[in-house]
PDB file of C-alpha atoms and ligand atoms in Angstrom:
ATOM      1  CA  UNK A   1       0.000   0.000   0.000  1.00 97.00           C
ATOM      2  CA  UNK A   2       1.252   3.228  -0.818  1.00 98.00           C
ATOM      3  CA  UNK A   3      -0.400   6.126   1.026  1.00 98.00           C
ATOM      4  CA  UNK A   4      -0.899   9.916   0.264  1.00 98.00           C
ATOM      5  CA  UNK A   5      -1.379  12.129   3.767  1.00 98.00           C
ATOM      6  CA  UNK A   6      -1.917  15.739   2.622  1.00 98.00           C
ATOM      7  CA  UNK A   7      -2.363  17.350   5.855  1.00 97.00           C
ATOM      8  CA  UNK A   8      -3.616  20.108   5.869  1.00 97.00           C
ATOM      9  CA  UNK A   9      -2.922  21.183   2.052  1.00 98.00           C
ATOM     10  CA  UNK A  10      -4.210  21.705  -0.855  1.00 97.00           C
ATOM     11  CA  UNK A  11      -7.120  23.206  -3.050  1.00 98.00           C
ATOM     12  CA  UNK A  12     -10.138  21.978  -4.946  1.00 98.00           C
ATOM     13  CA  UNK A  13      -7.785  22.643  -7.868  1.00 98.00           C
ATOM     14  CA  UNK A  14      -4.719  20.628  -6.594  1.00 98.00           C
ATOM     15  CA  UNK A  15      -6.712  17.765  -5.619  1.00 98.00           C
ATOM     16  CA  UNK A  16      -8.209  17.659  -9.013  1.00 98.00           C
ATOM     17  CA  UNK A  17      -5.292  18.265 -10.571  1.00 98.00           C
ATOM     18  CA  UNK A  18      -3.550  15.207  -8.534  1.00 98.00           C
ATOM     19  CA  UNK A  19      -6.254  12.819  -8.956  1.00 98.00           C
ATOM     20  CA  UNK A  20      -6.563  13.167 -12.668  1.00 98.00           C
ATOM     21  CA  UNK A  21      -2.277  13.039 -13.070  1.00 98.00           C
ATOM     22  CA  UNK A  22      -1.716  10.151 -10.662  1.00 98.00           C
ATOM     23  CA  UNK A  23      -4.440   8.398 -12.385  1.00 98.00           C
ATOM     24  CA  UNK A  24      -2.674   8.315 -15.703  1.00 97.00           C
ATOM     25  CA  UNK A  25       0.685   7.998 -14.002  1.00 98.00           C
ATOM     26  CA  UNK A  26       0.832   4.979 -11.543  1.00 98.00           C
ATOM     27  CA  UNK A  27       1.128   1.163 -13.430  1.00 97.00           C
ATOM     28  CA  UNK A  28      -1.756  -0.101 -10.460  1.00 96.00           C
ATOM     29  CA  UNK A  29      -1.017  -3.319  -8.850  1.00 96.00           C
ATOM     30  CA  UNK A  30      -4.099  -5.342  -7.516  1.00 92.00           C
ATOM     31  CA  UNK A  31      -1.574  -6.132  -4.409  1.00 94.00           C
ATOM     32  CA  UNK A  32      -0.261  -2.340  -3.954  1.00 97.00           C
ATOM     33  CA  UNK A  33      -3.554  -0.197  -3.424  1.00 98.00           C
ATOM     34  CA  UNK A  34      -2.783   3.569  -3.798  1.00 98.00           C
ATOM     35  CA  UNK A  35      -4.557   5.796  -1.754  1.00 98.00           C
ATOM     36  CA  UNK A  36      -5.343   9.337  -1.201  1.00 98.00           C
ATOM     37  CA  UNK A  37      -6.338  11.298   2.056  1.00 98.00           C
ATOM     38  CA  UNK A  38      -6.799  14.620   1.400  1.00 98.00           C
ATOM     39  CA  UNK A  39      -8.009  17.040   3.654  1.00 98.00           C
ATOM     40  CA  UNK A  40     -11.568  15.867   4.802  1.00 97.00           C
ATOM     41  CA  UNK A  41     -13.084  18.918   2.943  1.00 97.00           C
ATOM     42  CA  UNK A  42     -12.020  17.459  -0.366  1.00 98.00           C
ATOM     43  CA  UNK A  43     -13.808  14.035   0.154  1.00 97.00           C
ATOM     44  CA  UNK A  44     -16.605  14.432  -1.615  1.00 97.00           C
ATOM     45  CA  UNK A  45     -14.808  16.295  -4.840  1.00 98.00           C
ATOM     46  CA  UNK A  46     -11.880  13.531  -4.900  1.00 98.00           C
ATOM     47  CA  UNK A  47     -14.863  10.679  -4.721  1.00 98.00           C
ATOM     48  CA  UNK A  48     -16.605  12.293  -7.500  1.00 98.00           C
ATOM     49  CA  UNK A  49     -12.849  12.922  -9.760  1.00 98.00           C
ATOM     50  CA  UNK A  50     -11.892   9.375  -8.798  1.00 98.00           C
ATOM     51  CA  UNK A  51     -15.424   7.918 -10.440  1.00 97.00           C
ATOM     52  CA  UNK A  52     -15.760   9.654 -12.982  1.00 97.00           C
ATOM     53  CA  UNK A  53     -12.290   8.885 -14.184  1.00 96.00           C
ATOM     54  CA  UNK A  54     -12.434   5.255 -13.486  1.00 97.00           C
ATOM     55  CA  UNK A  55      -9.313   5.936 -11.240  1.00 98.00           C
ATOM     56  CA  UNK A  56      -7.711   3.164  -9.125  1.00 97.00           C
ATOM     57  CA  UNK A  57      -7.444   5.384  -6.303  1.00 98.00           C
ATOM     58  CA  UNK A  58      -8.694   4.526  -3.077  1.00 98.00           C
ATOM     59  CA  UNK A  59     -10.284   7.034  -0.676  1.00 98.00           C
ATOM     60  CA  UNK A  60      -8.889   7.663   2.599  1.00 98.00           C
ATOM     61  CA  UNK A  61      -9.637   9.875   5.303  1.00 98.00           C
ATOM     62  CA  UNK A  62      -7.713  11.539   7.886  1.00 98.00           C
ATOM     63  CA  UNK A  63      -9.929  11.341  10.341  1.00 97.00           C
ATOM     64  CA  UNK A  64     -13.076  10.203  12.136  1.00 97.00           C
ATOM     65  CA  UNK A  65     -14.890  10.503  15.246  1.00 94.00           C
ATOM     66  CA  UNK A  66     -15.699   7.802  17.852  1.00 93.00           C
ATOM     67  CA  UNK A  67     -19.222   8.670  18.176  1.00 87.00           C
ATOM     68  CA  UNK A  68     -22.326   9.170  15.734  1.00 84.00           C
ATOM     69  CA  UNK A  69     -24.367  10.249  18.144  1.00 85.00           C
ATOM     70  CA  UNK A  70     -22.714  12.415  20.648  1.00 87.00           C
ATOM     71  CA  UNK A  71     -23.173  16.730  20.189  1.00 90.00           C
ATOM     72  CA  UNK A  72     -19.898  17.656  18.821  1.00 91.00           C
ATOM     73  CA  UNK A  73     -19.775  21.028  16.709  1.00 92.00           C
ATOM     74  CA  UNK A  74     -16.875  19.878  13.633  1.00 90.00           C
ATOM     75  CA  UNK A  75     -17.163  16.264  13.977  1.00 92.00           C
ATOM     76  CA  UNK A  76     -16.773  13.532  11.029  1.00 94.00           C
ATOM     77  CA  UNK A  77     -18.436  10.634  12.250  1.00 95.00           C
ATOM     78  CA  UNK A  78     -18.148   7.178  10.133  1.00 95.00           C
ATOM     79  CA  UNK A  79     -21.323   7.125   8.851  1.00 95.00           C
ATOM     80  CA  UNK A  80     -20.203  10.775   7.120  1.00 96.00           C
ATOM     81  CA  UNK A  81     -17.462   8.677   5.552  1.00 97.00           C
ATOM     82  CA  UNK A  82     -19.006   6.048   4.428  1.00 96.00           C
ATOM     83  CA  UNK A  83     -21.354   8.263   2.644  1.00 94.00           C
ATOM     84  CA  UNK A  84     -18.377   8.972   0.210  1.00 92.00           C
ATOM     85  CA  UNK A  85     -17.436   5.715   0.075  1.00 95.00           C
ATOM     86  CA  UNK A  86     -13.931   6.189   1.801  1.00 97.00           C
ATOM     87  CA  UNK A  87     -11.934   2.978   1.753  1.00 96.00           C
ATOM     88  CA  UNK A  88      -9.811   4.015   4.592  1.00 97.00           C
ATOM     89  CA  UNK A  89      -9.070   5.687   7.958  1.00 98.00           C
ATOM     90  CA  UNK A  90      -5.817   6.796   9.228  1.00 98.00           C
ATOM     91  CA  UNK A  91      -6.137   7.141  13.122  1.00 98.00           C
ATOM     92  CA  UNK A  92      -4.004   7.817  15.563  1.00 98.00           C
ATOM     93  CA  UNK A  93      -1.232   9.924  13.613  1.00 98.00           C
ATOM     94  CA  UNK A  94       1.502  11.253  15.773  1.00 97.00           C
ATOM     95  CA  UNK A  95      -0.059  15.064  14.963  1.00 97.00           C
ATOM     96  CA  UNK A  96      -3.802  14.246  16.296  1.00 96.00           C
ATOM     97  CA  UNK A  97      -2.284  12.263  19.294  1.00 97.00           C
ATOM     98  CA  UNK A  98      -0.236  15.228  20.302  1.00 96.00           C
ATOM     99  CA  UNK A  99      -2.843  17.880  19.260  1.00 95.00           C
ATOM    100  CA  UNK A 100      -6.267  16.579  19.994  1.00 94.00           C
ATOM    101  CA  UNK A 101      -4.785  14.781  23.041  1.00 95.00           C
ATOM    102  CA  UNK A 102      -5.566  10.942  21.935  1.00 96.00           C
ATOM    103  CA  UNK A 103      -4.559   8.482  24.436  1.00 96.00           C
ATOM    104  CA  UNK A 104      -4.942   4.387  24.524  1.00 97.00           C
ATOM    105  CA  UNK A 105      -8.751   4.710  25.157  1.00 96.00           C
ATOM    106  CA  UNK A 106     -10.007   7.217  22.770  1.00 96.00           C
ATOM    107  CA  UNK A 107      -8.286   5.733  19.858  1.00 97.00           C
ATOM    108  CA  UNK A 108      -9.798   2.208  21.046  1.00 96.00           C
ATOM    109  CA  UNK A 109     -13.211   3.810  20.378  1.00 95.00           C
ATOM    110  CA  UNK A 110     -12.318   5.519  16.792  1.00 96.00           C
ATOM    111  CA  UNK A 111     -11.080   1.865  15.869  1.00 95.00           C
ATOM    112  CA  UNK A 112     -14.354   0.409  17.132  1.00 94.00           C
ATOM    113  CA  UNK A 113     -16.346   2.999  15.014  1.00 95.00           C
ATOM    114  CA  UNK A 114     -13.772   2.293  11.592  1.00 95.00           C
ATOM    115  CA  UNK A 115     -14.815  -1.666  12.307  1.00 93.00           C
ATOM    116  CA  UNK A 116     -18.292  -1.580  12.677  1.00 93.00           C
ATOM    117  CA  UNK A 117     -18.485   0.523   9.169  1.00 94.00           C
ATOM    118  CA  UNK A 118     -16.220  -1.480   7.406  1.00 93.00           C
ATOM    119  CA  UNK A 119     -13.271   1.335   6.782  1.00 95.00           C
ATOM    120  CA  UNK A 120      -9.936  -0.360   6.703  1.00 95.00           C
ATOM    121  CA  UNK A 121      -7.880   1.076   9.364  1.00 95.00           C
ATOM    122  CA  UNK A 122      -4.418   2.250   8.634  1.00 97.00           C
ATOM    123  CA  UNK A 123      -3.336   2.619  12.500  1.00 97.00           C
ATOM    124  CA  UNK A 124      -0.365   4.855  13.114  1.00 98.00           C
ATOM    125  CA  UNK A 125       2.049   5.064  15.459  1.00 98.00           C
ATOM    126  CA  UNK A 126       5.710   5.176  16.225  1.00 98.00           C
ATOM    127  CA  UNK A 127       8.221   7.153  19.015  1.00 98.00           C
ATOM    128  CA  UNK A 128       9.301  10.450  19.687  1.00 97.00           C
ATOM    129  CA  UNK A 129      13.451  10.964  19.528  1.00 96.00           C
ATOM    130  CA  UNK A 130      13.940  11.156  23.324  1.00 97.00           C
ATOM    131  CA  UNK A 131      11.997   7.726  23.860  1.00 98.00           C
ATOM    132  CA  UNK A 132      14.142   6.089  20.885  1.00 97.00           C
ATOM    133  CA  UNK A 133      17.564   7.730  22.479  1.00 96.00           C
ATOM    134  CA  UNK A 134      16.553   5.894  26.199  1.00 97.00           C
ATOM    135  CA  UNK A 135      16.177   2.501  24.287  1.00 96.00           C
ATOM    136  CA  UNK A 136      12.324   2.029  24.977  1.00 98.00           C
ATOM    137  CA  UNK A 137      11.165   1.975  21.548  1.00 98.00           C
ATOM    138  CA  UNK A 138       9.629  -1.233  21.378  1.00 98.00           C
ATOM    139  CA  UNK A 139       7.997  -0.904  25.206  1.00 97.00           C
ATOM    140  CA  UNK A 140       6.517   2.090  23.664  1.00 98.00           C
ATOM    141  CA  UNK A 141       5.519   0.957  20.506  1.00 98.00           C
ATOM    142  CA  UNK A 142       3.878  -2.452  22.531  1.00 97.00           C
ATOM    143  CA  UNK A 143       2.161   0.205  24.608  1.00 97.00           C
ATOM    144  CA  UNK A 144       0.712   1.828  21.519  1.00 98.00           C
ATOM    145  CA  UNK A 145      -0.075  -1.524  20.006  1.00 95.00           C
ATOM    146  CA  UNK A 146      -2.751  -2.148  23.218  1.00 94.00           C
ATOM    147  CA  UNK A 147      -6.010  -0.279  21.697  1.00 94.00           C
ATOM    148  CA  UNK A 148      -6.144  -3.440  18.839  1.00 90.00           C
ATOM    149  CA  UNK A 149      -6.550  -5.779  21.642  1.00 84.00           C
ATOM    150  CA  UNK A 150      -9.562  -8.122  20.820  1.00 79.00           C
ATOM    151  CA  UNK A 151     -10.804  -5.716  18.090  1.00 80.00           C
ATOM    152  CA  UNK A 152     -11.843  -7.923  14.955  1.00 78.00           C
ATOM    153  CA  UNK A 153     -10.241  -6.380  11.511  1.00 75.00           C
ATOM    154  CA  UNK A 154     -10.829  -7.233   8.413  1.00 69.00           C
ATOM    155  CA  UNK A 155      -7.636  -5.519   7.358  1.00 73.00           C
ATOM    156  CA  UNK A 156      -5.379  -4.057   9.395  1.00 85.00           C
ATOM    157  CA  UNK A 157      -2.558  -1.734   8.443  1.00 95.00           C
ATOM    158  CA  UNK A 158      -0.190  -0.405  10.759  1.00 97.00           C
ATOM    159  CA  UNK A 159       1.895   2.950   9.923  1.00 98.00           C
ATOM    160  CA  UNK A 160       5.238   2.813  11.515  1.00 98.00           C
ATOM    161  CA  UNK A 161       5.548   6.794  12.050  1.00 98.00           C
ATOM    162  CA  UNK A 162       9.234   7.907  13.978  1.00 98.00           C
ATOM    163  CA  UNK A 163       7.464  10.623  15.098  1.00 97.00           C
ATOM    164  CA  UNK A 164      11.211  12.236  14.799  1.00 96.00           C
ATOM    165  CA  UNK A 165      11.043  11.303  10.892  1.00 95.00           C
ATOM    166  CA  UNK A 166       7.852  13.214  10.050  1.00 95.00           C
ATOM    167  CA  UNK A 167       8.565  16.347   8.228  1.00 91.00           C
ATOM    168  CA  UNK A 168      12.065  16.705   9.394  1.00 93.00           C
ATOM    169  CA  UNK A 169      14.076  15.387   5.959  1.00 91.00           C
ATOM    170  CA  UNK A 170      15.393  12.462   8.698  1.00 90.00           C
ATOM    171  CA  UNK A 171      14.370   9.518   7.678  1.00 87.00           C
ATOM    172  CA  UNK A 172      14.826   6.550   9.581  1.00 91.00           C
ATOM    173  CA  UNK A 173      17.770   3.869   8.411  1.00 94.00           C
ATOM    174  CA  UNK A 174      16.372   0.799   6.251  1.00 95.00           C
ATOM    175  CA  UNK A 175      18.001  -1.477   8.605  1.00 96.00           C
ATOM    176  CA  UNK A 176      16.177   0.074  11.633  1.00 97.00           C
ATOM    177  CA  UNK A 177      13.134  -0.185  10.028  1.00 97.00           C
ATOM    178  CA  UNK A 178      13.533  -3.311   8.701  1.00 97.00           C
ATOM    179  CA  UNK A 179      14.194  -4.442  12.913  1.00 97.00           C
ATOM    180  CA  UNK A 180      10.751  -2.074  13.919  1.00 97.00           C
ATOM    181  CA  UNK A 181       8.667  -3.710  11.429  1.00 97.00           C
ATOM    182  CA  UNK A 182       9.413  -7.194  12.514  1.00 95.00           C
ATOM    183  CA  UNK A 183       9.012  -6.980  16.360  1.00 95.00           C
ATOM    184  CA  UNK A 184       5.768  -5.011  15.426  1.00 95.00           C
ATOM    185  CA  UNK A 185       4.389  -7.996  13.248  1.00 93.00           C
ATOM    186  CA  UNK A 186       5.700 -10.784  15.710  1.00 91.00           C
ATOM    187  CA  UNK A 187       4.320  -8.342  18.395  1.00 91.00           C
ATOM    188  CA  UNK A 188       1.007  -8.309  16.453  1.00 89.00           C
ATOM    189  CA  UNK A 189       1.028 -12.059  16.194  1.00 86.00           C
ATOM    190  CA  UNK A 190       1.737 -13.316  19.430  1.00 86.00           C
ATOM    191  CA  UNK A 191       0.310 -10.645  21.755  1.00 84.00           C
ATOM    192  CA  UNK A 192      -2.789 -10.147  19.427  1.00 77.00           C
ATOM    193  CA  UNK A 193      -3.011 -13.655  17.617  1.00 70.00           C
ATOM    194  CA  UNK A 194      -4.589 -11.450  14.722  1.00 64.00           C
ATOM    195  CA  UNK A 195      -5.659 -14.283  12.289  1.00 54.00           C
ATOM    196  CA  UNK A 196      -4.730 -12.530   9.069  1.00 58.00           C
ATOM    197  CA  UNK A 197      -1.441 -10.907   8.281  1.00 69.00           C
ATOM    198  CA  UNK A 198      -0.728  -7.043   9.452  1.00 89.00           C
ATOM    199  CA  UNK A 199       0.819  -5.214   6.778  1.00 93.00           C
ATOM    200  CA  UNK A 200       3.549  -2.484   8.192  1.00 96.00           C
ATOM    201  CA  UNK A 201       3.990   0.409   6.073  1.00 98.00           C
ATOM    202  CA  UNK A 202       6.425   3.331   7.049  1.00 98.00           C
ATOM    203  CA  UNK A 203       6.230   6.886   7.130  1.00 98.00           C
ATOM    204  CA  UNK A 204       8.781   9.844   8.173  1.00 97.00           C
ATOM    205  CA  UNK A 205      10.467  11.826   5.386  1.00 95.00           C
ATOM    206  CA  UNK A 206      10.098   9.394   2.563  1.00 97.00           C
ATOM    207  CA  UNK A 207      11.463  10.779  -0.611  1.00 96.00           C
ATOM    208  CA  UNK A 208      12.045   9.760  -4.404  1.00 96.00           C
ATOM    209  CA  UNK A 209      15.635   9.597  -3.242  1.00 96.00           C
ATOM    210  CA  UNK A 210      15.055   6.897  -0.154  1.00 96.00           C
ATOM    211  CA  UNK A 211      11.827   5.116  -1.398  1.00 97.00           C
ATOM    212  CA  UNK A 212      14.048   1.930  -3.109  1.00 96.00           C
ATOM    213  CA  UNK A 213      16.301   1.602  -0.143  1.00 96.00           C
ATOM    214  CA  UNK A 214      13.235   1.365   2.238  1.00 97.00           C
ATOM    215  CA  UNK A 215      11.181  -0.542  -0.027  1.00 97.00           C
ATOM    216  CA  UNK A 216      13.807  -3.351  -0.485  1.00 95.00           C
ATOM    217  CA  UNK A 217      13.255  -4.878   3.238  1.00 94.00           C
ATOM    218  CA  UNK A 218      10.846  -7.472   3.455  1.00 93.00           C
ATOM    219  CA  UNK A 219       9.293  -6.174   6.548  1.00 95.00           C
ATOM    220  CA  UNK A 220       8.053  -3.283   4.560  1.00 97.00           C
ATOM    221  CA  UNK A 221       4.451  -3.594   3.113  1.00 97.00           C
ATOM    222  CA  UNK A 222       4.740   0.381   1.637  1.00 98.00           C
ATOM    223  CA  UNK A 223       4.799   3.706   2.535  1.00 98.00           C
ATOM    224  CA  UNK A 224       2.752   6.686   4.491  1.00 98.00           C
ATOM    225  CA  UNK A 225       4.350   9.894   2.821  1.00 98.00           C
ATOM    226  CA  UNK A 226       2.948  13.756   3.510  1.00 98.00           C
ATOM    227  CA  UNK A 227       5.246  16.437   1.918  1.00 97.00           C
ATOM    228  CA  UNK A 228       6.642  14.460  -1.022  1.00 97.00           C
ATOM    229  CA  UNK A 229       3.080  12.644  -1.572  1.00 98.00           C
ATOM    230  CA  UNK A 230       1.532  16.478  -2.844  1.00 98.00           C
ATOM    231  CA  UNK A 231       3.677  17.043  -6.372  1.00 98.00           C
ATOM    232  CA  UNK A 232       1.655  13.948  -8.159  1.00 98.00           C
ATOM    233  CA  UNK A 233       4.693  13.349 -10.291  1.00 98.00           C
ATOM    234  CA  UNK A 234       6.917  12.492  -7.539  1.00 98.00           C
ATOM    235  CA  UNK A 235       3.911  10.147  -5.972  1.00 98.00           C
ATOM    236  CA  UNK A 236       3.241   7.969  -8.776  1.00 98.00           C
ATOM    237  CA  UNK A 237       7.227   7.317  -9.345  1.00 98.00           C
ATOM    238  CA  UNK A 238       7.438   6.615  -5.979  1.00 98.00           C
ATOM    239  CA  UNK A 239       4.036   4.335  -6.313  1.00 98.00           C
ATOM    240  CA  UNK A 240       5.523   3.018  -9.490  1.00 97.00           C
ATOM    241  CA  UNK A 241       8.619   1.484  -7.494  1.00 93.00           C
ATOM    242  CA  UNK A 242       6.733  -0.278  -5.301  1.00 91.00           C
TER     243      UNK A 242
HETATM  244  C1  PEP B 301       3.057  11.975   7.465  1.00 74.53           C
HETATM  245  O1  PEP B 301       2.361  12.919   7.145  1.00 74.53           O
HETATM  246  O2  PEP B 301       2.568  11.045   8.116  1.00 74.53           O
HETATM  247  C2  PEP B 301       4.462  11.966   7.057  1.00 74.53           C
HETATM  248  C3  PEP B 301       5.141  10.866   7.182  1.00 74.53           C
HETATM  249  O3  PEP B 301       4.952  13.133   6.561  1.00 74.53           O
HETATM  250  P1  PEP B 301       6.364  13.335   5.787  1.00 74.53           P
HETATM  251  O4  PEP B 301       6.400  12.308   4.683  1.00 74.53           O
HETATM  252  O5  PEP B 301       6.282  14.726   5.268  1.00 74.53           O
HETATM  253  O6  PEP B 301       7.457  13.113   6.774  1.00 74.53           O
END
């Protein structure tokens, strides 16, 4: 899976723009879906541009609430997102747990409302610079881990975020994440005994220039990429590697 994060970028133009260019760019693989989560704003345009050009895009979302009921003034709920069809859900990216203050539990219940309404989950998570200095990466990244506990996917995909990767140019060594991506799927299979396979994909500064290197480990199932995802030239080469 190769993902596309915009943050928050973009224009009704841009997205257009991207859609219709990565469309025509990317050689689609049945096993490599290519998706797109673009500012929740530009859900309903991109669903529209990716039917009526027959793209191979999937739709993602950046986020989603746990509730469809509670009173909550700028709230997505799932139901919201399934009215666009969106194929996916990122939750619990380093910026929303820092910003909107997500802990173990709340992210629990955003997982609970992806499963019930069928959005693949694309769960992120990964450790700041002092916690990966003091050695306690993986006790961290375990800790992270405990909101899947006895939740039943369909198809889960974790995002293996350093959150001292993201946006910094620093991207994390191959051989490091090569090491993360195991203990997280041996993690995943003994702690969770998830019945299918977890794909890991990684995210933190990925670049035309890195994305062979980190694609060549075996532990890597693709890529989560914001600030090189938004120039749809540079996305579908990097897509087109994979
Ligand atoms: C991200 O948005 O999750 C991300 C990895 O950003 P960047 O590729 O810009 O580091």
């Amino acid at each position: 899976m190769i993902v596309s994060n915009w943050k928050m970028n973009g224009s009704k133009l841009s997205v257009e723009k991207w859609i219709k260019e990565v469309s025509k760019s990317i050689l689609p693989k049945e096993n490599v879906p290519c998706v797109f989560c673009p500012p929740v704003c530009y859900l309903d345009l991109s669903r529209k541009i990716i039917d009526e050009n027959s793209s191979p895009i999937s739709l993602g979302s950046q986020i989603i609430e746990s509730s469809t009921q509670t009173a909550l003034t700028g709230g997505i709920n799932s139901q919201m997102l399934q009215d666009y069809s969106t194929d996916y859900v990122l939750i619990g990216h380093s910026e929303q747990r820092e910003h909107y203050k997500e802990d173990n539990a709340s992210l629990r219940l955003k997982l609970n409302s992806a499963i019930d309404s069928q959005i693949s989950v694309i769960f992120c998570l990964g450790e700041s610079e002092e916690i990966k200095n003091n050695n306690k990466t993986k006790e961290f990244l375990a800790d992270q881990l405990e909101p899947l506990l006895e939740q039943d996917f369909g198809l889960l995909t974790l995002a293996y975020e350093p959150v001292w990767a993201i946006g910094t140019g620093l991207n994390a060594t191959s051989k490091y994440i090569d090491e993360i991506h195991g203990f997280l799927k041996d993690y995943c299979q003994t702690r969770f005994a998830l019945k299918q396979n977890v794909s890991v994909v990684y995210g933190g500064s990925v670049k035309l220039e890195n994305c062979e290197e980190i694609l060549s480990s075996n532990n890597v199932d693709g890529l989560l990429i914001g600030g090189a995802s938004l120039d749809p030239e540079t996305f579908s080469k990097i897509y087109n590697f994979s």
